[in-house]
Amino acid sequence: MIASLQPHLETAAHFLGEGDDFLLTSHVGCDGDGIGGCLALARVLTRMGKRISVVLPDEPDPHYGFLAGFAAIRAVEQVPASPAGRLVVFDAPDLGRIGAVADRIGPETRVLNLDHHPDNQRFGAVNLVSDEVSSTCEMVYHLLVAMNQEIDAEVATALYAGILFDTGGFRFSLTTPTTFEVAAALVRRGVHLDRVADRVFGQKTLAELQQLGRAIDTLGLHFGGRVAVMHLTHADMAAGDPEEVVNYGLLVEGVEVSALIREPEPGHQRVSLRSRERLDVSKIAARFGGGGHYRASGYRFAGTREAAEEQLLAALGQQLSEGFG
């Protein structure tokens, strides 16, 4: 347990204990950490007799359909546009990241903010936020322990899936000894770690594999091989939004930064950045209105892919010339 979290855990536990009606959500393009956290807490709160809705800004990733409660998730356009009594936001540094779900915040809505991003804006009435944890799902584990709530196999599996995703299979720098201790505790509660790993990382559709191939085919190296850039067109995105594809650029020997520029809608780009330990890509993302972590960040760009790449390379060139950090 991270000592600095204790008073915030108690406040968050009180927030959940005194409310009756909760809407749980996460960021646009929700990933394993957001989905796992929502489903784990939803199951526990339902067991406590609360009324729960899990509503996401867009359709949930079907890869997580093996998690208990997944079928009850709704996209925001599928539910009535009435204000939430209590809103729990997972894995989002600011309310702009939850898309149209933010429209469910009324004058009486109270918000619990659960996150691990260093640039979190502390937008909740209650903020359980720390960048000392690997993932939002690790944070939810600590919260459930503080609440003395049972973590059954289904809850444990949802939390483990989120931790596994956000740590890249326990490879990323935010993985700590406590992360491994939490993972071990979840496995003891019934997680089949091989099955979860296979569902999170080991299964793709043919279209997704072909999409990966198209992205890799576009890979170009810059600044003496220190920067890799890939891109996907709007047509390529028909197979889904492959956030993890950006990691493949770092497989190239000598690459310090990998970028993926993809076009979810015509004329609008999403830029994902990953780096090795010496370069802080969150500074690049923040410069263009985005954010994230030291080694994993992103932002949006209105314009063509070529313009987005030109802007990105200029910023990276400046940062590389000034030294790492």
Coordinates of C-alpha atoms in Angstrom, one line a residue:
M1 CA 0.0 0.0 0.0
I2 CA 1.2 3.5 -0.8
A3 CA 1.0 5.4 2.4
S4 CA 0.1 8.7 0.8
L5 CA -3.0 7.1 -0.6
Q6 CA -4.6 6.2 2.7
P7 CA -6.6 9.3 3.5
H8 CA -7.8 9.6 -0.1
L9 CA -8.9 5.9 -0.1
E10 CA -11.0 6.6 3.0
T11 CA -12.6 9.6 1.4
A12 CA -13.3 7.6 -1.8
A13 CA -14.7 4.7 0.2
H14 CA -17.1 7.1 2.0
F15 CA -18.2 8.6 -1.4
L16 CA -19.1 5.1 -2.6
G17 CA -20.7 4.0 0.6
E18 CA -23.1 7.0 1.1
G19 CA -24.4 7.1 -2.5
D20 CA -27.1 4.9 -4.1
D21 CA -27.1 5.7 -7.8
F22 CA -23.8 5.6 -9.8
L23 CA -22.8 6.1 -13.4
L24 CA -19.3 4.6 -14.2
T25 CA -17.3 5.8 -17.2
S26 CA -13.9 6.2 -18.7
H27 CA -12.2 7.9 -21.6
V28 CA -12.9 7.9 -25.3
G29 CA -11.4 4.8 -27.0
C30 CA -11.6 3.1 -23.6
D31 CA -8.9 0.4 -23.1
G32 CA -8.4 -2.5 -20.7
D33 CA -7.6 -0.4 -17.7
G34 CA -10.8 1.7 -18.0
I35 CA -13.0 -1.2 -18.9
G36 CA -11.6 -3.5 -16.2
G37 CA -11.9 -0.8 -13.5
C38 CA -15.5 0.0 -14.4
L39 CA -16.6 -3.6 -14.4
A40 CA -14.8 -4.5 -11.2
L41 CA -16.2 -1.6 -9.3
A42 CA -19.7 -2.1 -10.8
R43 CA -19.8 -5.7 -9.6
V44 CA -18.8 -4.7 -6.1
L45 CA -21.2 -1.8 -5.9
T46 CA -24.1 -3.9 -7.2
R47 CA -23.3 -6.4 -4.5
M48 CA -23.6 -3.6 -2.0
G49 CA -27.1 -2.8 -3.2
K50 CA -26.3 0.2 -5.3
R51 CA -27.9 1.1 -8.7
I52 CA -25.1 1.0 -11.3
S53 CA -24.8 1.9 -15.0
V54 CA -21.6 1.6 -17.0
V55 CA -21.7 4.1 -19.8
L56 CA -18.8 4.8 -22.1
P57 CA -18.3 7.6 -24.7
D58 CA -18.2 5.1 -27.5
E59 CA -18.6 1.3 -28.1
P60 CA -16.4 -0.8 -25.8
D61 CA -13.5 -2.8 -27.2
P62 CA -15.0 -6.4 -27.9
H63 CA -11.6 -7.9 -26.9
Y64 CA -12.8 -7.5 -23.3
G65 CA -16.0 -9.4 -23.9
F66 CA -14.8 -12.2 -21.7
L67 CA -15.0 -10.0 -18.6
A68 CA -18.1 -10.5 -16.3
G69 CA -20.6 -7.7 -16.8
F70 CA -19.3 -6.6 -20.2
A71 CA -22.7 -7.2 -21.9
A72 CA -24.2 -4.5 -19.7
I73 CA -21.9 -1.7 -20.9
R74 CA -23.7 0.9 -22.9
A75 CA -22.4 3.6 -25.3
V76 CA -23.5 7.0 -24.3
E77 CA -25.9 7.4 -27.2
Q78 CA -27.8 4.3 -26.1
V79 CA -28.9 5.7 -22.7
P80 CA -31.3 8.6 -21.8
A81 CA -29.6 12.0 -21.4
S82 CA -30.4 12.5 -17.7
P83 CA -27.9 13.8 -15.2
A84 CA -26.0 11.3 -13.1
G85 CA -26.4 11.3 -9.3
R86 CA -22.8 10.2 -8.7
L87 CA -20.3 9.8 -11.5
V88 CA -17.1 7.7 -11.2
V89 CA -14.6 8.5 -13.9
F90 CA -11.8 6.0 -14.5
D91 CA -8.4 6.7 -16.2
A92 CA -9.1 10.2 -17.5
P93 CA -6.9 13.2 -16.7
D94 CA -9.7 15.7 -17.4
L95 CA -13.5 15.7 -18.2
G96 CA -12.8 16.5 -21.9
R97 CA -11.6 12.9 -22.3
I98 CA -14.9 11.4 -21.5
G99 CA -16.7 12.8 -24.5
A100 CA -20.4 13.2 -24.4
V101 CA -20.7 11.4 -21.0
A102 CA -19.7 14.8 -19.6
D103 CA -23.2 16.0 -20.7
R104 CA -24.5 13.8 -17.9
I105 CA -23.0 16.0 -15.3
G106 CA -25.7 18.1 -13.7
P107 CA -25.7 20.8 -11.0
E108 CA -26.2 18.1 -8.3
T109 CA -23.8 15.5 -9.8
R110 CA -20.9 14.6 -7.6
V111 CA -17.8 13.1 -9.3
L112 CA -15.2 10.6 -8.0
N113 CA -12.0 10.9 -10.1
L114 CA -9.9 7.7 -10.2
D115 CA -6.7 8.0 -12.2
H116 CA -2.9 7.5 -12.3
H117 CA -1.9 10.2 -14.9
P118 CA 0.6 12.8 -13.7
D119 CA -1.3 15.5 -15.5
N120 CA -4.7 14.8 -13.9
Q121 CA -6.7 18.0 -13.4
R122 CA -8.3 16.9 -10.0
F123 CA -11.7 17.7 -11.4
G124 CA -13.7 15.6 -9.0
A125 CA -15.4 16.4 -5.7
V126 CA -13.2 13.5 -4.6
N127 CA -9.9 12.7 -6.3
L128 CA -8.2 9.4 -5.8
V129 CA -5.2 10.1 -8.0
S130 CA -1.6 9.0 -7.9
D131 CA 1.0 8.4 -10.6
E132 CA 2.8 6.0 -8.2
V133 CA 0.4 3.2 -9.2
S134 CA 0.7 1.3 -12.5
S135 CA -2.9 1.7 -13.5
T136 CA -6.4 2.7 -12.5
C137 CA -7.1 -1.0 -11.9
E138 CA -4.3 -1.2 -9.3
M139 CA -5.9 1.9 -7.7
V140 CA -9.3 0.2 -7.6
Y141 CA -7.7 -2.9 -5.9
H142 CA -6.4 -0.7 -3.1
L143 CA -9.8 1.0 -2.8
L144 CA -11.6 -2.3 -2.5
V145 CA -9.2 -3.5 0.2
A146 CA -9.7 -0.3 2.1
M147 CA -13.5 -0.8 1.9
N148 CA -13.1 -4.4 3.2
Q149 CA -15.0 -5.6 0.1
E150 CA -14.7 -9.2 -1.2
I151 CA -12.6 -9.5 -4.4
D152 CA -14.1 -12.6 -6.1
A153 CA -12.7 -14.3 -9.2
E154 CA -14.7 -12.1 -11.6
V155 CA -13.6 -8.8 -9.9
A156 CA -10.0 -10.1 -9.7
T157 CA -10.0 -11.0 -13.4
A158 CA -11.3 -7.6 -14.5
L159 CA -8.6 -5.8 -12.4
Y160 CA -5.9 -8.1 -13.5
A161 CA -6.8 -7.6 -17.2
G162 CA -6.5 -3.8 -16.7
I163 CA -3.2 -4.0 -14.9
L164 CA -1.8 -6.4 -17.5
F165 CA -2.8 -4.1 -20.3
D166 CA -1.6 -0.8 -18.8
T167 CA 1.8 -2.3 -17.8
G168 CA 2.3 -3.9 -21.2
G169 CA 2.5 -7.3 -19.6
F170 CA 4.5 -5.9 -16.6
R171 CA 7.1 -4.4 -18.9
F172 CA 6.5 -0.6 -18.6
S173 CA 8.3 1.6 -16.2
L174 CA 5.3 2.3 -14.0
T175 CA 5.3 -1.4 -12.9
T176 CA 6.5 -1.5 -9.3
P177 CA 7.0 -4.2 -6.6
T178 CA 3.6 -3.3 -5.3
T179 CA 2.1 -3.9 -8.8
F180 CA 3.5 -7.5 -8.7
E181 CA 2.1 -7.9 -5.2
V182 CA -1.3 -6.8 -6.3
A183 CA -1.2 -9.1 -9.3
A184 CA -0.2 -12.0 -7.1
A185 CA -3.1 -11.3 -4.8
L186 CA -5.5 -11.3 -7.7
V187 CA -4.2 -14.6 -9.1
R188 CA -4.7 -16.1 -5.6
R189 CA -8.3 -15.0 -5.9
G190 CA -8.9 -17.1 -9.0
V191 CA -7.5 -15.3 -12.1
H192 CA -6.4 -17.7 -14.9
L193 CA -3.4 -15.5 -15.9
D194 CA -2.6 -17.5 -19.1
R195 CA -6.2 -17.1 -20.3
V196 CA -6.3 -13.4 -19.6
A197 CA -3.0 -12.8 -21.2
D198 CA -4.2 -14.6 -24.3
R199 CA -7.4 -12.6 -24.5
V200 CA -5.6 -9.2 -23.9
F201 CA -2.6 -9.7 -26.1
G202 CA -2.9 -13.0 -28.0
Q203 CA -6.1 -12.7 -30.1
K204 CA -6.6 -10.4 -33.1
T205 CA -8.9 -10.6 -36.1
L206 CA -7.5 -11.0 -39.6
A207 CA -8.4 -7.4 -40.3
E208 CA -6.5 -6.2 -37.3
L209 CA -3.4 -8.2 -38.3
Q210 CA -3.6 -6.7 -41.8
Q211 CA -4.0 -3.3 -40.3
L212 CA -0.8 -3.8 -38.2
G213 CA 1.0 -4.9 -41.4
R214 CA -0.1 -1.7 -43.2
A215 CA 1.1 0.5 -40.3
I216 CA 4.5 -1.3 -40.3
D217 CA 4.8 -0.8 -44.0
T218 CA 4.6 3.0 -43.5
L219 CA 7.4 3.0 -40.9
G220 CA 10.0 5.7 -41.6
L221 CA 13.1 6.5 -39.5
H222 CA 14.2 10.1 -38.8
F223 CA 17.1 11.8 -36.9
G224 CA 19.6 9.1 -37.6
G225 CA 17.2 6.3 -36.8
R226 CA 16.3 7.7 -33.3
V227 CA 12.6 8.4 -34.2
A228 CA 10.2 6.0 -35.9
V229 CA 6.9 7.3 -37.4
M230 CA 4.0 5.1 -38.7
H231 CA 0.6 6.1 -39.9
L232 CA -2.9 4.8 -40.7
T233 CA -5.4 6.4 -43.0
H234 CA -9.1 6.8 -42.2
A235 CA -9.8 3.8 -44.5
D236 CA -7.2 1.7 -42.5
M237 CA -9.1 2.5 -39.3
A238 CA -12.1 0.4 -40.4
A239 CA -10.5 -2.4 -38.5
G240 CA -10.5 -0.5 -35.2
D241 CA -8.3 1.9 -33.3
P242 CA -5.0 0.0 -32.6
E243 CA -3.4 2.1 -29.9
E244 CA -0.8 -0.7 -29.2
V245 CA 0.6 -0.6 -32.8
V246 CA 2.8 2.4 -31.8
N247 CA 4.9 0.0 -29.6
Y248 CA 6.2 -1.7 -32.7
G249 CA 8.4 1.2 -33.7
L250 CA 10.4 0.7 -30.5
L251 CA 11.4 -2.8 -31.7
V252 CA 13.7 -1.2 -34.3
E253 CA 17.2 -1.1 -32.9
G254 CA 18.3 2.4 -32.1
V255 CA 14.9 4.0 -32.0
E256 CA 14.3 6.2 -29.0
V257 CA 10.8 7.5 -29.8
S258 CA 8.0 5.8 -31.8
A259 CA 4.9 7.7 -33.1
L260 CA 1.7 6.5 -34.7
I261 CA -0.4 9.0 -36.5
R262 CA -3.9 7.7 -37.3
E263 CA -7.0 9.3 -38.8
P264 CA -10.2 8.3 -36.9
E265 CA -12.2 10.7 -39.0
P266 CA -11.2 12.6 -42.1
G267 CA -9.0 15.5 -41.5
H268 CA -8.4 14.7 -37.8
Q269 CA -5.4 12.8 -36.5
R270 CA -4.6 11.1 -33.2
V271 CA -0.9 11.0 -32.4
S272 CA 0.4 8.3 -30.0
L273 CA 3.9 8.5 -28.7
R274 CA 6.1 6.0 -26.9
S275 CA 9.7 6.3 -25.8
R276 CA 12.6 4.6 -24.1
E277 CA 13.5 5.8 -20.7
R278 CA 15.6 8.9 -21.6
L279 CA 13.0 11.0 -23.3
D280 CA 9.8 12.4 -21.8
V281 CA 7.1 12.3 -24.5
S282 CA 4.5 13.8 -22.2
K283 CA 6.2 17.2 -22.8
I284 CA 5.6 16.8 -26.6
A285 CA 2.0 15.8 -26.0
A286 CA 1.3 18.7 -23.5
R287 CA 2.8 21.2 -26.0
F288 CA 0.0 20.2 -28.4
G289 CA -2.9 20.0 -25.9
G290 CA -2.5 16.4 -25.0
G291 CA -0.9 14.5 -22.1
G292 CA -0.1 11.2 -20.6
H293 CA 2.9 9.6 -19.0
Y294 CA 6.7 10.1 -19.3
R295 CA 7.0 7.2 -21.8
A296 CA 3.5 6.9 -23.2
S297 CA 1.5 10.0 -24.3
G298 CA -0.7 11.3 -27.0
Y299 CA -2.7 14.2 -28.5
R300 CA -5.1 15.2 -31.3
F301 CA -4.4 17.3 -34.4
A302 CA -6.8 18.9 -36.7
G303 CA -5.4 18.7 -40.2
T304 CA -3.7 16.3 -42.6
R305 CA -1.4 13.5 -41.6
E306 CA 1.5 15.2 -43.4
A307 CA 1.0 18.4 -41.4
A308 CA 0.8 16.4 -38.2
E309 CA 4.0 14.6 -39.0
E310 CA 5.8 17.8 -39.9
Q311 CA 4.7 19.5 -36.6
L312 CA 5.7 16.4 -34.6
L313 CA 9.1 16.0 -36.2
A314 CA 9.9 19.7 -35.6
A315 CA 9.1 19.3 -31.9
L316 CA 11.0 16.1 -31.6
G317 CA 14.0 17.6 -33.4
Q318 CA 14.0 20.5 -30.9
Q319 CA 13.8 18.2 -27.9
L320 CA 16.5 15.8 -29.2
S321 CA 18.8 18.8 -29.9
E322 CA 18.3 20.1 -26.3
G323 CA 19.0 16.7 -24.7
F324 CA 16.8 14.1 -23.2
G325 CA 14.2 14.8 -20.6

